[in-house]
CSV table of C-alpha atoms (C1' of nucleotides) in Angstrom, one decimal:
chain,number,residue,atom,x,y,z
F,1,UNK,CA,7.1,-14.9,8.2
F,2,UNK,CA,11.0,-16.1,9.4
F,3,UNK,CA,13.1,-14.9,6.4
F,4,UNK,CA,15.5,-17.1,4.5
F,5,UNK,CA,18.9,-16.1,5.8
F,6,UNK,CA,20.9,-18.9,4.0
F,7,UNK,CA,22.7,-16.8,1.5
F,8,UNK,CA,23.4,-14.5,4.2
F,9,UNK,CA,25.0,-17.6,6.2
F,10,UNK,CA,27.2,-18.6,3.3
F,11,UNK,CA,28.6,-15.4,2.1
F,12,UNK,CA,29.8,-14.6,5.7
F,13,UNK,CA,31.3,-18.2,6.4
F,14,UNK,CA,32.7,-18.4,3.1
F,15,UNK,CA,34.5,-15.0,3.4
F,16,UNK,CA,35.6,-16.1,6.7
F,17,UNK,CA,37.1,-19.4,4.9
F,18,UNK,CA,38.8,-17.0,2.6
F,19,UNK,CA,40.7,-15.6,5.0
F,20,UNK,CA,42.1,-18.5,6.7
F,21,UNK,CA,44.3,-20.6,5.7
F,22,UNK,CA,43.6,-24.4,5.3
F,23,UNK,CA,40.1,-26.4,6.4
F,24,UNK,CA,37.2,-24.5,8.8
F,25,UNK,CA,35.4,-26.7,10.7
F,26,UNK,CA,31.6,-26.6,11.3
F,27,UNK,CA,32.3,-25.2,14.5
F,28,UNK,CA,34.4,-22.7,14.0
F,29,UNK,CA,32.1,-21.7,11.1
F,30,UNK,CA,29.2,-21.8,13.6
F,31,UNK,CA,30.9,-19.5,16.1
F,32,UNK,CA,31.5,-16.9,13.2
F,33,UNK,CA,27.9,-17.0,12.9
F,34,UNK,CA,26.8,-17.5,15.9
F,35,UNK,CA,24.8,-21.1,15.5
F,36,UNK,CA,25.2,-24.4,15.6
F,37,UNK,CA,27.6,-26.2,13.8
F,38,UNK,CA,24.6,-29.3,12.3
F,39,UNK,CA,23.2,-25.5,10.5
F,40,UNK,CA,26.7,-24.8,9.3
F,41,UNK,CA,26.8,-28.6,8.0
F,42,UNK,CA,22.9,-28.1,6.6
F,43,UNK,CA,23.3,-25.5,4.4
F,44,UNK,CA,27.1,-25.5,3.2
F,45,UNK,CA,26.0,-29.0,2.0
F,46,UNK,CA,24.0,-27.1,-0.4
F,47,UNK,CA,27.6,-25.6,-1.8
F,48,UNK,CA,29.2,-29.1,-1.7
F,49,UNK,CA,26.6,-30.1,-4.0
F,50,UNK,CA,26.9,-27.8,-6.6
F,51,UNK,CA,31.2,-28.0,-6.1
F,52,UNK,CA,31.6,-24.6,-4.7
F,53,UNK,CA,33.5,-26.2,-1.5
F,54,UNK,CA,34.2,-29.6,-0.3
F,55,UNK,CA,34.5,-31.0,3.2
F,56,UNK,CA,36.7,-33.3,4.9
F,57,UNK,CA,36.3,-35.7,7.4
F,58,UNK,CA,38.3,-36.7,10.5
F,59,UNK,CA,41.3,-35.0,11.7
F,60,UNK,CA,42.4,-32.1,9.8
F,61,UNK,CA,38.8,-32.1,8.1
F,62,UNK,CA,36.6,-29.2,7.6
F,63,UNK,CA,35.5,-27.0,4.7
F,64,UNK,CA,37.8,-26.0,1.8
F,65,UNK,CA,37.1,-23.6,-1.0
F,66,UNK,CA,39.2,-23.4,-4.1
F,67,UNK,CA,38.2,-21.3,-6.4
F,68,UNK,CA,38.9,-17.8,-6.9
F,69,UNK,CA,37.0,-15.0,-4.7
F,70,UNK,CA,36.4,-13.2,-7.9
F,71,UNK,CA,35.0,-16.6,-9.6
F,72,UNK,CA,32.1,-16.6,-7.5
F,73,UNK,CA,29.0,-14.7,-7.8
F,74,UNK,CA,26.1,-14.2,-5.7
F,75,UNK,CA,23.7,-15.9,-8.0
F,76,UNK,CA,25.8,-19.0,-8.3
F,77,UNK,CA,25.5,-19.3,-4.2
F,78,UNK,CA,21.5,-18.6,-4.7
F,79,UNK,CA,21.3,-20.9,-7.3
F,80,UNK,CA,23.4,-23.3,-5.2
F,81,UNK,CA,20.8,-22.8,-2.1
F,82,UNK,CA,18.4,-24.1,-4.6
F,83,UNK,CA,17.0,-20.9,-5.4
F,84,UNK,CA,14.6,-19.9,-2.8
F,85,UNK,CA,11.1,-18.3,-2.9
F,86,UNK,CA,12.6,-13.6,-3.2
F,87,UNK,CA,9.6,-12.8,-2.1
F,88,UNK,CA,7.3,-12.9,0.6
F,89,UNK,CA,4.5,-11.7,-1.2
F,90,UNK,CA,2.5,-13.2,-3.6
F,91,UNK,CA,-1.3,-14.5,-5.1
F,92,UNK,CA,-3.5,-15.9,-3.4
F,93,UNK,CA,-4.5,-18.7,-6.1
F,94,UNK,CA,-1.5,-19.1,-8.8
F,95,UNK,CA,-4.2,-20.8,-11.1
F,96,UNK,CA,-7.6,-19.3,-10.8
F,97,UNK,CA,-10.4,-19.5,-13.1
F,98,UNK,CA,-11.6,-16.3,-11.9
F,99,UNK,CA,-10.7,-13.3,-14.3
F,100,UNK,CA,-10.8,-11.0,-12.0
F,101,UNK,CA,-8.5,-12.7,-10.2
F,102,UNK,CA,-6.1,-13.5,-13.3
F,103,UNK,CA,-5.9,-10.1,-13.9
F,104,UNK,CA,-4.5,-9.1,-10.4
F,105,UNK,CA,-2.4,-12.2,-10.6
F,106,UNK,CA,-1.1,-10.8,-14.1
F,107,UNK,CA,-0.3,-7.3,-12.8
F,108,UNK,CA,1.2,-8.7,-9.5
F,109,UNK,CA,3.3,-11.4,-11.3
F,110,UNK,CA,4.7,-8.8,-14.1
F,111,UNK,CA,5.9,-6.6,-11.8
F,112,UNK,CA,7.6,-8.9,-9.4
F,113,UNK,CA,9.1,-11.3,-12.3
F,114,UNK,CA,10.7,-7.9,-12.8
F,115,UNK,CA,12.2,-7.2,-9.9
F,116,UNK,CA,13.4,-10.6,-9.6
F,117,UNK,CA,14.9,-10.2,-13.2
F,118,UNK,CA,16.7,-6.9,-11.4
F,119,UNK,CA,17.6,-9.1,-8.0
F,120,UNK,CA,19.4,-11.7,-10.3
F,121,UNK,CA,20.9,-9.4,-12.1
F,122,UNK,CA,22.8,-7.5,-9.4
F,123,UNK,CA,23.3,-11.2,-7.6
F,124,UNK,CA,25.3,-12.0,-11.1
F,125,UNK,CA,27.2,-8.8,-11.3
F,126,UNK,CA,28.9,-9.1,-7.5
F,127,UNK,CA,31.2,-12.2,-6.6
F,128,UNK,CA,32.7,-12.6,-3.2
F,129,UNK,CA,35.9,-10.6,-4.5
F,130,UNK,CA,33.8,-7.8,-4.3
F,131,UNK,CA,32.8,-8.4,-0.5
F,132,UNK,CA,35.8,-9.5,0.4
F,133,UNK,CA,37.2,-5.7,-0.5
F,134,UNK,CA,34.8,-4.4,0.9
F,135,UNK,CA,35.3,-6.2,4.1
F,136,UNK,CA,39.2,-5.0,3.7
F,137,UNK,CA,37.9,-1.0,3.4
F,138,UNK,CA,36.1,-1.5,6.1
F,139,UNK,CA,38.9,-3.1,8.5
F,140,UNK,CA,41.0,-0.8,7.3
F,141,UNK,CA,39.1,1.8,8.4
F,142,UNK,CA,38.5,0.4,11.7
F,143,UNK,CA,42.2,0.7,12.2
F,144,UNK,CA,42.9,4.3,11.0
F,145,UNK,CA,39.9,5.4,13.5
F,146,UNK,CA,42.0,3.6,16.4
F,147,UNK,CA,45.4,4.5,16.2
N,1,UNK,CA,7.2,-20.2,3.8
N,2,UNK,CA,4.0,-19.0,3.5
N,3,UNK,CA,3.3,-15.7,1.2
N,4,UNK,CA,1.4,-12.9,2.2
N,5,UNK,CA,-1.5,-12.8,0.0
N,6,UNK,CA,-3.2,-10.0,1.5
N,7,UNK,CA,-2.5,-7.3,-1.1
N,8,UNK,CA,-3.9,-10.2,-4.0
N,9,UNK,CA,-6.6,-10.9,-1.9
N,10,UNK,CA,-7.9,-6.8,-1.3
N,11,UNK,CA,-7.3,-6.6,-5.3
N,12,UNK,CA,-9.7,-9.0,-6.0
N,13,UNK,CA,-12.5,-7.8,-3.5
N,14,UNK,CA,-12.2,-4.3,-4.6
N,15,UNK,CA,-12.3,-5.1,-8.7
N,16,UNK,CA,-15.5,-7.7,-7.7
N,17,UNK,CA,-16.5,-4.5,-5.3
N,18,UNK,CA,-16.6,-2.3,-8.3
N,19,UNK,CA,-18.8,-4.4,-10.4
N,20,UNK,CA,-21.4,-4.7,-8.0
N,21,UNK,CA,-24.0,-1.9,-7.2
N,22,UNK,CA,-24.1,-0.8,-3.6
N,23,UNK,CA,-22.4,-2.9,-0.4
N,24,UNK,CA,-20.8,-5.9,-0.6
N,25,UNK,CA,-21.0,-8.2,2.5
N,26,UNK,CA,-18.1,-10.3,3.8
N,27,UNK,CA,-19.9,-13.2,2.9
N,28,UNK,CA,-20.0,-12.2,-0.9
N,29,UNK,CA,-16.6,-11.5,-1.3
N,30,UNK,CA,-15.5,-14.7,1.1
N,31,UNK,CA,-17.1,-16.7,-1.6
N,32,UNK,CA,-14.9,-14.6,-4.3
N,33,UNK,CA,-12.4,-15.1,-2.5
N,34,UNK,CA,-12.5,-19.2,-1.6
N,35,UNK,CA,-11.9,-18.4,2.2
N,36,UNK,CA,-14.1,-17.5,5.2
N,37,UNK,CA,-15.6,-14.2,5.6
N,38,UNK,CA,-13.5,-13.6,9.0
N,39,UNK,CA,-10.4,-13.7,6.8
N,40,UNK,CA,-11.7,-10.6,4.4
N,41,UNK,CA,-13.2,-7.9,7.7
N,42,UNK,CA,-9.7,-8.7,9.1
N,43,UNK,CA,-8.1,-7.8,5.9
N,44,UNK,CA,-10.3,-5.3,4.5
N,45,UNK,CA,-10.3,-3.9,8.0
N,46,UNK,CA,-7.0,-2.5,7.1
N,47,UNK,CA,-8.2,-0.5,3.7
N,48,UNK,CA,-11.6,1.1,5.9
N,49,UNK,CA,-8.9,2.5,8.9
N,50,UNK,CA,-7.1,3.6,5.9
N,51,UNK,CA,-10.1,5.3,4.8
N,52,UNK,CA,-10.3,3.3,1.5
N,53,UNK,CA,-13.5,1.6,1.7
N,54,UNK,CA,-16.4,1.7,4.6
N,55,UNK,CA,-18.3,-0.9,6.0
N,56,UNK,CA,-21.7,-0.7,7.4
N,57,UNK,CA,-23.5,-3.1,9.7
N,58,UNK,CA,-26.9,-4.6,10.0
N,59,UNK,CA,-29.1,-4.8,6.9
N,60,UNK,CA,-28.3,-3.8,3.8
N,61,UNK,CA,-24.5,-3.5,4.8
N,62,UNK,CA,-21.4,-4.8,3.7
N,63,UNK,CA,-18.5,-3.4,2.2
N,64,UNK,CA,-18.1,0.0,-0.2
N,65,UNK,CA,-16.0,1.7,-2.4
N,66,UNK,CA,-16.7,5.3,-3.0
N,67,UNK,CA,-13.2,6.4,-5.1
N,68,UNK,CA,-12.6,6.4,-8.3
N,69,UNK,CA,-11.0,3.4,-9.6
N,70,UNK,CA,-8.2,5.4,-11.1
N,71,UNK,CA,-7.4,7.4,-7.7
N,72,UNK,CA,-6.0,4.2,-6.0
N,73,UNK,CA,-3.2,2.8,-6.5
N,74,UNK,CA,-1.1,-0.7,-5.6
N,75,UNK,CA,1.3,1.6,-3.3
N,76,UNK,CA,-1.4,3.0,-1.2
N,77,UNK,CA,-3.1,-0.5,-0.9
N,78,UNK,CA,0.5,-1.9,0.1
N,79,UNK,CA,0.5,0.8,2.5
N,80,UNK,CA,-2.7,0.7,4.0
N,81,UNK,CA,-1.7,-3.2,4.8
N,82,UNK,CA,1.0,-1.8,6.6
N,83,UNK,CA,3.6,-2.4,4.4
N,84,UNK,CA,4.9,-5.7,5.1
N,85,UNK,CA,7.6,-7.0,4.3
N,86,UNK,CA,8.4,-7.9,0.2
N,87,UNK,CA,11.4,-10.6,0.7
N,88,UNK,CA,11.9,-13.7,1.7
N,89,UNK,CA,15.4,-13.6,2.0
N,90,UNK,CA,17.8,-11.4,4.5
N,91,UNK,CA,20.1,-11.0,6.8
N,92,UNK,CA,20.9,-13.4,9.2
N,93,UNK,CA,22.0,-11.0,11.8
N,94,UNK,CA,20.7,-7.1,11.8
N,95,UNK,CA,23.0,-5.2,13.6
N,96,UNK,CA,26.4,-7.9,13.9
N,97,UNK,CA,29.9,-6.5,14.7
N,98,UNK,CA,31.6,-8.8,12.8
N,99,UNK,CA,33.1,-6.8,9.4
N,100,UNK,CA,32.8,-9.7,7.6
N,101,UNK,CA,28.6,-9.9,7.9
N,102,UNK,CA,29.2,-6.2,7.9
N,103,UNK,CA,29.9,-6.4,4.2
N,104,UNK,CA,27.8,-9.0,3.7
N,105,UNK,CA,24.4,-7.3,5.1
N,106,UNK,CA,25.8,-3.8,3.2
N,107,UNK,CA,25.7,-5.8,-0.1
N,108,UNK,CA,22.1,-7.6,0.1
N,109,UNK,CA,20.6,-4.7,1.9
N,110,UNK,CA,21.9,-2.4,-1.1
N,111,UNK,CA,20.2,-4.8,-3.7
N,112,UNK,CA,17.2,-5.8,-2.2
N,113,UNK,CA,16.8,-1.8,-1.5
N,114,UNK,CA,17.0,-1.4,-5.0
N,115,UNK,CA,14.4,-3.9,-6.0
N,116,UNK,CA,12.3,-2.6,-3.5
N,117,UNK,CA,12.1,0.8,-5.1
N,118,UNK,CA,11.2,-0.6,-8.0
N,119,UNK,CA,8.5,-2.5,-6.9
N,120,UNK,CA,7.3,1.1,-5.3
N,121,UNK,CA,7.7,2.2,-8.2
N,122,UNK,CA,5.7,0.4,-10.0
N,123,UNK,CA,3.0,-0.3,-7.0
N,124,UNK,CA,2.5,3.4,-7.4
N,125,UNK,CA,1.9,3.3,-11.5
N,126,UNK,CA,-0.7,0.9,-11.2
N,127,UNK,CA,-4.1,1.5,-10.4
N,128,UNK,CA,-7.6,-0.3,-9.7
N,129,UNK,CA,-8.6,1.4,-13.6
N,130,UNK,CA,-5.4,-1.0,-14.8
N,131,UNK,CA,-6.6,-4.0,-13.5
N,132,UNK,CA,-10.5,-3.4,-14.4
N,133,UNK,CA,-9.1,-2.5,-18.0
N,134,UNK,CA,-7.1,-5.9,-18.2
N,135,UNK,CA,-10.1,-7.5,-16.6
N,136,UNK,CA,-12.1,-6.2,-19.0
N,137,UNK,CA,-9.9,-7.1,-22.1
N,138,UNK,CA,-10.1,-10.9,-20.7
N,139,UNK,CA,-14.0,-10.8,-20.4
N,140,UNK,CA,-14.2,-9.7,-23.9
N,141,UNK,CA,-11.5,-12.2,-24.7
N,142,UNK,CA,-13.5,-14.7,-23.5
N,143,UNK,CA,-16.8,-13.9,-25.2
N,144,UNK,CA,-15.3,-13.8,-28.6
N,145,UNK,CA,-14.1,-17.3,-27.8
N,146,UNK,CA,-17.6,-18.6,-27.0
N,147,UNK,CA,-19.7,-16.8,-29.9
L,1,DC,C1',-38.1,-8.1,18.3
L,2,DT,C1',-35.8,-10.4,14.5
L,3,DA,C1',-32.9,-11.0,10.9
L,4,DT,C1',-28.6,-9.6,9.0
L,5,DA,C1',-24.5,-7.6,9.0
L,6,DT,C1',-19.8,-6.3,10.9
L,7,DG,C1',-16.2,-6.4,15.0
L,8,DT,C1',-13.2,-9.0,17.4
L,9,DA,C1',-11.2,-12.3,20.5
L,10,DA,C1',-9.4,-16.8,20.9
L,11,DC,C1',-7.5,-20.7,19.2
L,12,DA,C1',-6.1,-24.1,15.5
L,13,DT,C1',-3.5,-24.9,11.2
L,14,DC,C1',0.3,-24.7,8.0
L,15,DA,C1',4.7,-24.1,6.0
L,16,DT,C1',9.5,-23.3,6.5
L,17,DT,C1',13.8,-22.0,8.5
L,18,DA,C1',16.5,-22.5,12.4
L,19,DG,C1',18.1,-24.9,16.5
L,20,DT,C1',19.2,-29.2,19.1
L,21,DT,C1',20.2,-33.9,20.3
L,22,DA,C1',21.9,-38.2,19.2
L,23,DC,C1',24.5,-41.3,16.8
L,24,DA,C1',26.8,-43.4,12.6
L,25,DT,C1',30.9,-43.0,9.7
L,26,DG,C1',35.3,-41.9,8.1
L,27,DA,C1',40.2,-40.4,8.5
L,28,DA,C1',44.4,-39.1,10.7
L,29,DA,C1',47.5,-39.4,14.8
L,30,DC,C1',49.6,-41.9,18.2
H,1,DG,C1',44.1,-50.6,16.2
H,2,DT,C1',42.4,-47.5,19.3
H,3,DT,C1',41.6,-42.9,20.1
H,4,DT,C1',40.3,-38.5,18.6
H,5,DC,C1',38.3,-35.4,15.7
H,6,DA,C1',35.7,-34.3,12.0
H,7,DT,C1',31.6,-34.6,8.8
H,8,DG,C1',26.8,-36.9,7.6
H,9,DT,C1',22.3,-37.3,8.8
H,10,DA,C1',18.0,-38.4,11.0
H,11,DA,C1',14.6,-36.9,14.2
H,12,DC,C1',12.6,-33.8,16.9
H,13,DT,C1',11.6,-29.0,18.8
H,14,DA,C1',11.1,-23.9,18.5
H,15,DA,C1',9.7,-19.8,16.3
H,16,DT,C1',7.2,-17.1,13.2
H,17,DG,C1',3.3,-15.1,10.9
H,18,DA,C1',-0.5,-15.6,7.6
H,19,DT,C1',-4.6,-18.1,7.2
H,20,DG,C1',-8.7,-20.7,8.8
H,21,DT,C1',-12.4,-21.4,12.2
H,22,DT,C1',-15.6,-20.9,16.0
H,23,DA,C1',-18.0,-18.2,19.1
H,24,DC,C1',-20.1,-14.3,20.5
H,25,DA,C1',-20.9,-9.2,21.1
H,26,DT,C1',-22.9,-5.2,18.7
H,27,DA,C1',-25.3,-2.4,15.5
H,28,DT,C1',-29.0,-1.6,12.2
H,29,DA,C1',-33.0,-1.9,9.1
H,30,DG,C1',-37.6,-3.4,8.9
DNA sequence: CTATATGTAACATCATTAGTTACATGAAAC
DNA sequence: GTTTCATGTAACTAATGATGTTACATATAG
């Protein structure tokens, strides 16, 4: 099963839009992430859409984001993605008539509606302020280990 | 994306296992099941190398089930499928040098690890005795509703 | 020997993201 | 106003992995 690697794709170009300054193009996004720039188009549309960023056209175009790094959280950008399917797993039959069956169905459900409760959660509690300094820590600690 | 219904799927054959006196053939549980009796050996192949159930050929075989119903539970079944994988969502890139995916794949990895434990968690709480107990409440449930 | 069961290989099906090609459209630069 | 550079989008292919199906080998009870 190929995993969903959307809100991956965003958090990195959109921390990589942070850091510049002006418009990204698809391209340049698509190098970051090493893809194809009609991807990059694909799924940022999904942040257009919900007015997270907005794209230009023509000369000088590209992406933009506004907002504040710290006004963003995870579960915004999931939500924004159209919240996607957590979990691989799941019943074989969402409406059996089988008791037996609703009963695994039940446990099954219960416990993974509560680990998606925890998931969202944790998605609400980080924004892309929080990666971004931890992106800083990082490359500063890149540099102290050169010089 | 397809889900993985192979842990639903043993669930159900095991609880309809339990009900029954003596084997349980492919056939049987296919039936249960709504798929073809190919589909449950090659799943339930996975629980007898596991050393979970047995499986005898020829007449008068079929599947068994020899435990006691509260002496498995949802972990080892997960783990006797081989543990596959619980999310649907990840990184797009395992091992990137880029910092910036860096801190992006440190901060999903983190909470999907966390979720993860808790679905271990509560995998290994719950056992076949659970679900027969919450199968049983619903047959009962359903027999008051008829008389 | 026959009927009945599992064991297993081989291949088709399905769903979904990701990748690619091609072309239309819009906007700035000259 | 033409050129250039960008997004917008349709259409198709690739990759992945569970599931479904067919076919046949193998073992076992009677």
């Amino acid at each position: 099963m190929k995993r969903d690697s959307r809100l991956s794709s965003v958090l990195h170009a959109l921390l990589h839009m942070a850091e510049q300054e002006g418009p990204v193009t698809s391209d340049a996004l698509a190098q970051c992430l090493g893809t194809n720039p009609v991807v990059v188009r694909r799924t940022m549309a999904y942040l257009r859409e919900a007015g997270i960023v907005t794209s230009d056209r023509g000369h000088a175009g590209g992406w933009r984001f506004h907002a504040d790094l710290g006004s963003v959280t995870l579960r915004q950008l999931h939500e924004a993605l159209g919240e996607p399917a957590m979990f691989a797993i799941g019943n074989r039959n969402e409406a059996p008539e089988c008791l037996v069956e609703q009963a695994v169905n039940a446990a099954l459900e219960d416990t993974f509606a509560e680990a998606e409760a925890l998931l969202l959660k944790r998605f609400s509690e980080i924004t892309l302020a929080d990666l971004a300094a931890d992106f800083a820590r990082r490359h500063a600690a890149v540099r102290r280990k050169r010089s």
